[in-house]
Short mmCIF file of C-alpha atoms in Angstrom, two decimals:
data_model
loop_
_atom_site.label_atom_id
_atom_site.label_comp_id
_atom_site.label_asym_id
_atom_site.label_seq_id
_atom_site.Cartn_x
_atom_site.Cartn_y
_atom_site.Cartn_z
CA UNK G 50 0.00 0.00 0.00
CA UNK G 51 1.58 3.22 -0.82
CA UNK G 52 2.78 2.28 -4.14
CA UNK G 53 0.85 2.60 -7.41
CA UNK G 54 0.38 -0.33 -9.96
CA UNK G 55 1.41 1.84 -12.89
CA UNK G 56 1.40 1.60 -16.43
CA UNK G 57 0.31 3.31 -19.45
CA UNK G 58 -2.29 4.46 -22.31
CA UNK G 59 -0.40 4.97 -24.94
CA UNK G 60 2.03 7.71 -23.61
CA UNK G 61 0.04 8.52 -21.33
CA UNK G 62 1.03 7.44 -17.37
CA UNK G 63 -1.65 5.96 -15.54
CA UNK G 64 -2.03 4.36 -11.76
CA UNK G 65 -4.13 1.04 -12.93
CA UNK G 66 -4.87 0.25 -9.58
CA UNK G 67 -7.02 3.75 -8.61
CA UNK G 68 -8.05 4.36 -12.39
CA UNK G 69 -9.92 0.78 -12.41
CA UNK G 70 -11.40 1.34 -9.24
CA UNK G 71 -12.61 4.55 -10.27
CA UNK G 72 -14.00 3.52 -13.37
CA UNK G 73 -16.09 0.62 -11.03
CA UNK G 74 -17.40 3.56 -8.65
CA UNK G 75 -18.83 5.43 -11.36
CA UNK G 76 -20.35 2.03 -12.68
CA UNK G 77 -21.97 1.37 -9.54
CA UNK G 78 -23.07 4.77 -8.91
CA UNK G 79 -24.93 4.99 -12.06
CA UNK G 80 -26.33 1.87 -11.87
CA UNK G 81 -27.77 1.98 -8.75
CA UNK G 82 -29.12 5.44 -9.99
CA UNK G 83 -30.74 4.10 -12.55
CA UNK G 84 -32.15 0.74 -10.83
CA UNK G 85 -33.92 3.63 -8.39
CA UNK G 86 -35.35 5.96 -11.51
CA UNK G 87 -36.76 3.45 -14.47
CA UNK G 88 -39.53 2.72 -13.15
CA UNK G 89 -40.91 6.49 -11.34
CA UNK G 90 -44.35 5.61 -9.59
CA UNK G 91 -46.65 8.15 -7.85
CA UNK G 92 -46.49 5.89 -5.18
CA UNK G 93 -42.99 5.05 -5.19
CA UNK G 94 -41.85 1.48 -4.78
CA UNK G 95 -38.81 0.76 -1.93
CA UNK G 96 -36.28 1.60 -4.56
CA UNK G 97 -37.83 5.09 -5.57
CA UNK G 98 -38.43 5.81 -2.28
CA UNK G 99 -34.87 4.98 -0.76
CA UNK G 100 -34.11 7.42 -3.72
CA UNK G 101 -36.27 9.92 -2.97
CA UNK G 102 -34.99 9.70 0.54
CA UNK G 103 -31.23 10.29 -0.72
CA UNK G 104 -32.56 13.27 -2.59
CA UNK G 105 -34.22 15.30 0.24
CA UNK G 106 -31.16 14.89 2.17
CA UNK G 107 -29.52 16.87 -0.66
CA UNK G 108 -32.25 19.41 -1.18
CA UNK G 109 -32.20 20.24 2.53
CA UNK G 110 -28.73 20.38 2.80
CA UNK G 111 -29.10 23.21 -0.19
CA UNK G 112 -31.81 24.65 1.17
CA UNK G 113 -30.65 28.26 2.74
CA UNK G 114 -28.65 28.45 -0.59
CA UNK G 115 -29.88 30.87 -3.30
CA UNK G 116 -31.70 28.47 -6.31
CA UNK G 117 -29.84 25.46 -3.88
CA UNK G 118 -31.90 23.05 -6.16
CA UNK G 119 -30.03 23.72 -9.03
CA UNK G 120 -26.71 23.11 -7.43
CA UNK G 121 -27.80 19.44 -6.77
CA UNK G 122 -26.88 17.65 -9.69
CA UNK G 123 -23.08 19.07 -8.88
CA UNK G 124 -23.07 18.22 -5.06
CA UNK G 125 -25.38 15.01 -5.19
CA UNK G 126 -22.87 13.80 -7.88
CA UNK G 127 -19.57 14.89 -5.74
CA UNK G 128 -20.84 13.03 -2.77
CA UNK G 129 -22.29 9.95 -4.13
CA UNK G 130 -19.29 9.35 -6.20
CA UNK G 131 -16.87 9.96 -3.73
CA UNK G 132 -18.59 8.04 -0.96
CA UNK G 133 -18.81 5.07 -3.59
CA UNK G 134 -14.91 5.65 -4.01
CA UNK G 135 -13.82 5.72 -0.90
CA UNK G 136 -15.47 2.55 -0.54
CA UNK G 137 -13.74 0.73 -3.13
CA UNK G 138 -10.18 0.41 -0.48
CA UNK G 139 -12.46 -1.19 1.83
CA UNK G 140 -14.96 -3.67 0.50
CA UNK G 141 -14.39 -6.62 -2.20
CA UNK G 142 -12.08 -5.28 -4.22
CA UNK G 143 -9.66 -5.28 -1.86
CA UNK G 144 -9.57 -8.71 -1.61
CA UNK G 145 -8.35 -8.93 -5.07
CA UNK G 146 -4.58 -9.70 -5.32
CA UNK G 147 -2.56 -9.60 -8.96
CA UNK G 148 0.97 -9.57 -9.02
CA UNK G 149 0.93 -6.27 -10.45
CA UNK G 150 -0.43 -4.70 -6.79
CA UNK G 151 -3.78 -4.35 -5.16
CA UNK G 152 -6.47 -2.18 -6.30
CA UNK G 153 -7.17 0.81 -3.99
CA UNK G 154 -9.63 3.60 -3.42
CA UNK G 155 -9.68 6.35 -6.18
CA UNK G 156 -9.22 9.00 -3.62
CA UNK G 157 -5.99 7.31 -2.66
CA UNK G 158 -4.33 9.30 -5.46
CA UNK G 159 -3.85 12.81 -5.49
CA UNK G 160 -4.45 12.96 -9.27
CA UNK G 161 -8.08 12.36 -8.44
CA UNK G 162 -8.83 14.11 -5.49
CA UNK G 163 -7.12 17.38 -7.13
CA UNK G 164 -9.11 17.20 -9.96
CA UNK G 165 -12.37 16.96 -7.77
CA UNK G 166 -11.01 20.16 -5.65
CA UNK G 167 -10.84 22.36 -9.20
CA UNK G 168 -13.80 21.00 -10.80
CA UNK G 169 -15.69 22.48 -7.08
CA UNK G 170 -13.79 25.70 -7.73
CA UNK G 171 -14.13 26.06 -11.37
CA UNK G 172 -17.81 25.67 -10.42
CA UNK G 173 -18.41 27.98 -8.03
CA UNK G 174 -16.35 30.86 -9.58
CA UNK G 175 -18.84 30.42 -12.32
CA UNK G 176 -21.49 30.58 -9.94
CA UNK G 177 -19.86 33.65 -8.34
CA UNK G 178 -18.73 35.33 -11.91
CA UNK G 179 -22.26 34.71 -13.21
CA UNK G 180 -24.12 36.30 -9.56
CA UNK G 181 -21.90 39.27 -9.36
CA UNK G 182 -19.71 40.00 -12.27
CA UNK G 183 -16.53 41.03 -11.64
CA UNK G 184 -17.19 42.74 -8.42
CA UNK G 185 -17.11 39.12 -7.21
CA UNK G 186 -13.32 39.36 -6.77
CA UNK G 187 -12.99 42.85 -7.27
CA UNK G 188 -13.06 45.49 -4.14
CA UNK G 189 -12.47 48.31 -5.39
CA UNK G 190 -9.10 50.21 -6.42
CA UNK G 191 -7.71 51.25 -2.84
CA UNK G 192 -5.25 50.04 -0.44
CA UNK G 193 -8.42 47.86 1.53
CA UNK G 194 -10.12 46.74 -1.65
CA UNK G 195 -6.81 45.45 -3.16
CA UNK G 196 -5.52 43.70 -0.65
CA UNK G 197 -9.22 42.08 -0.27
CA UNK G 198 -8.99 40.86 -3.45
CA UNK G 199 -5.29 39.34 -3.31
CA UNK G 200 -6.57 37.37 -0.01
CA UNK G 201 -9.67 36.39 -2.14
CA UNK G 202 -7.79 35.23 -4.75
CA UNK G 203 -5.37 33.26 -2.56
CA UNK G 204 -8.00 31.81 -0.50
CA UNK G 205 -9.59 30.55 -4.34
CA UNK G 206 -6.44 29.05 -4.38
CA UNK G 207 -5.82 27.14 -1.57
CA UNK G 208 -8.89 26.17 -1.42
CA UNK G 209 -8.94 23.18 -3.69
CA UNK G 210 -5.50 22.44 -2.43
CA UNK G 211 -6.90 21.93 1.06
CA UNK G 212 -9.84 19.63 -0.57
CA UNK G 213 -8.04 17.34 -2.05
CA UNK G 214 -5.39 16.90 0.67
CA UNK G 215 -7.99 16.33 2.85
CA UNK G 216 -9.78 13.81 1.40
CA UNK G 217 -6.38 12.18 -0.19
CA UNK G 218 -4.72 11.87 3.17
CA UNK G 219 -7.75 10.51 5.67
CA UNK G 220 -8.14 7.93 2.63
CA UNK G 221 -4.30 6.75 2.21
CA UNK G 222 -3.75 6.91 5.75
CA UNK G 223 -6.95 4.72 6.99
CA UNK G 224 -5.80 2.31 4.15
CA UNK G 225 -2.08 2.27 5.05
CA UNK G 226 -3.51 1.25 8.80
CA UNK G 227 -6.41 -1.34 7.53
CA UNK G 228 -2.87 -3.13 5.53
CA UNK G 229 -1.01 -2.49 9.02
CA UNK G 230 -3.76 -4.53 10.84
CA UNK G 231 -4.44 -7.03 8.41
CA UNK G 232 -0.45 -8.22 8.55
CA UNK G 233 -0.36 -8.05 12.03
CA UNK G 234 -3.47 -9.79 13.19
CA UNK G 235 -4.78 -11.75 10.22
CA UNK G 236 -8.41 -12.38 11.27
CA UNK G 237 -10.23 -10.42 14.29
CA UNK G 238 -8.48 -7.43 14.84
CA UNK G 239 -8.98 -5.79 11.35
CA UNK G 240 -12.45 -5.99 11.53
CA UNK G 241 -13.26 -3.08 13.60
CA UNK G 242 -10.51 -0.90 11.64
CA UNK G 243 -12.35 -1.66 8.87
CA UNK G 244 -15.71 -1.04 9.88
CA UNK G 245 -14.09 2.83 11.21
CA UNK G 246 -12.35 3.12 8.06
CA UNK G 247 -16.17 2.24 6.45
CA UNK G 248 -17.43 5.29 8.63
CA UNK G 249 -14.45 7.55 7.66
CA UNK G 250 -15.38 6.88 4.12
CA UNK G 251 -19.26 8.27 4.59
CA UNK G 252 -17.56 11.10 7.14
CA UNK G 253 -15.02 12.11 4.29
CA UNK G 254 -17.47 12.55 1.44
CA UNK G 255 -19.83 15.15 3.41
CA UNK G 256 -17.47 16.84 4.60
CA UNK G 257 -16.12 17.24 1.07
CA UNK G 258 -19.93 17.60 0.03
CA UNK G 259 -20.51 20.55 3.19
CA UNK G 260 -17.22 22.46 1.80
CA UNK G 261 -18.75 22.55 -1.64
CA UNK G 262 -21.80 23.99 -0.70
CA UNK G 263 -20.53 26.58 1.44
CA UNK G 264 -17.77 27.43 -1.29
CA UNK G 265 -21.37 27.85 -3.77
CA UNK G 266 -23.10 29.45 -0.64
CA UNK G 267 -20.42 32.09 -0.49
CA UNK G 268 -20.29 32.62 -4.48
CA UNK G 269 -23.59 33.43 -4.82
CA UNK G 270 -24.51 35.39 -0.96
CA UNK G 271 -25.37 38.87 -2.16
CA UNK G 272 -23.68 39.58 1.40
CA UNK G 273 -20.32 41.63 0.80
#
């Protein structure tokens, strides 16, 4: 653990190991989506219901934001897939052994979790661009309103960098312990790790999903 299977696409460098994974978590995510949605029902079956019940957790999560309905397909993605992700370190797959390595969760590699952080910023400086205009960044040409907008635009910045550090480390690290465990006591002991490391997964991917929406919350405030 630690060490990507690696190959490549051509010339293209890929880590095989988190790439296949994250090509399964997308699978499964859109499969269960649409097991829950072909068959919509006035009176929703369990399925459509256990949907509907995922989708009110979204819209009330959104609701103090401004038109928070239309920011669902965004964060509803976002969390689903990287709860699904997340999983992917901890369940089956990692029972899976090839000599080229193990698989591991997507959001073990910082390629992935980085390019989740700028897709959330890239979004919500549309949002904000689109709401305000310029004026979104821009304070104003004076000593206050300048320096404002440097520490606005360095905050954009670090922003994504803290997201996907975030999410990458809690995700390496609780898999680096599960492997810990599982070599040191072979049969009860990792069980409980795993079941944390299970929670950790569902903790990580709302609190990536809560940072989005207050990123989108902030864009679009009318507040100054």
């Amino acid at each position: 653990m630690g060490e990507h299977w690696t190959g490549y696409i051509g010339n293209l460098h890929v880590h095989w190991d988190t790439l296949i994974t994250m090509w399964f978590a997308m699978a499964v995510v859109i499969l269960i989506s649409f097991f829950m949605t072909r068959k919509l029902e006035i009176i929703p079956g369990k399925a459509q219901a256990i949907g509907e019940s995922i989708m009110n957790f979204f819209t009330g999560n959104l609701a103090e934001v401004k038109d928070g309905n239309k920011h669902i397909p965004i964060v509803a993605s976002l969390f689903l897939f990287i709860l699904a992700a997340n999983l992917m370190g901890q369940l089956p797959l990692r029972l899976i052994h090839l000599k080229q390595g193990e698989f591991a969760s997507p959001t073990n590699d910082i390629n992935l979790t980085a390019a989740l952080a700028v897709l959330v910023l890239l979004y919500y400086l549309f949002q904000g661009f689109k709401e305000k205009g310029f004026k979104y960044i821009y304070h104003g040409f004076s000593i206050t309103g300048i320096i404002t907008t440097l520490v606005d635009i360095l905050e954009m910045i670090t922003r994504p960098l803290s997201l996907s550090l975030r999410l990458f480390a809690n995700i390496l690290a609780g898999e680096i312990l599960v492997s810990v465990v599982l070599g040191l006591f072979a049969f009860a002991a990792p069980v409980p790790v795993m079941l944390f490391e299970i929670f950790v997964a569902f903790i990580q991917a709302f609190v990536f999903m809560m940072l989005t929406i207050a990123y989108i919350t902030s864009a679009v405030s009318q507040e100054e």
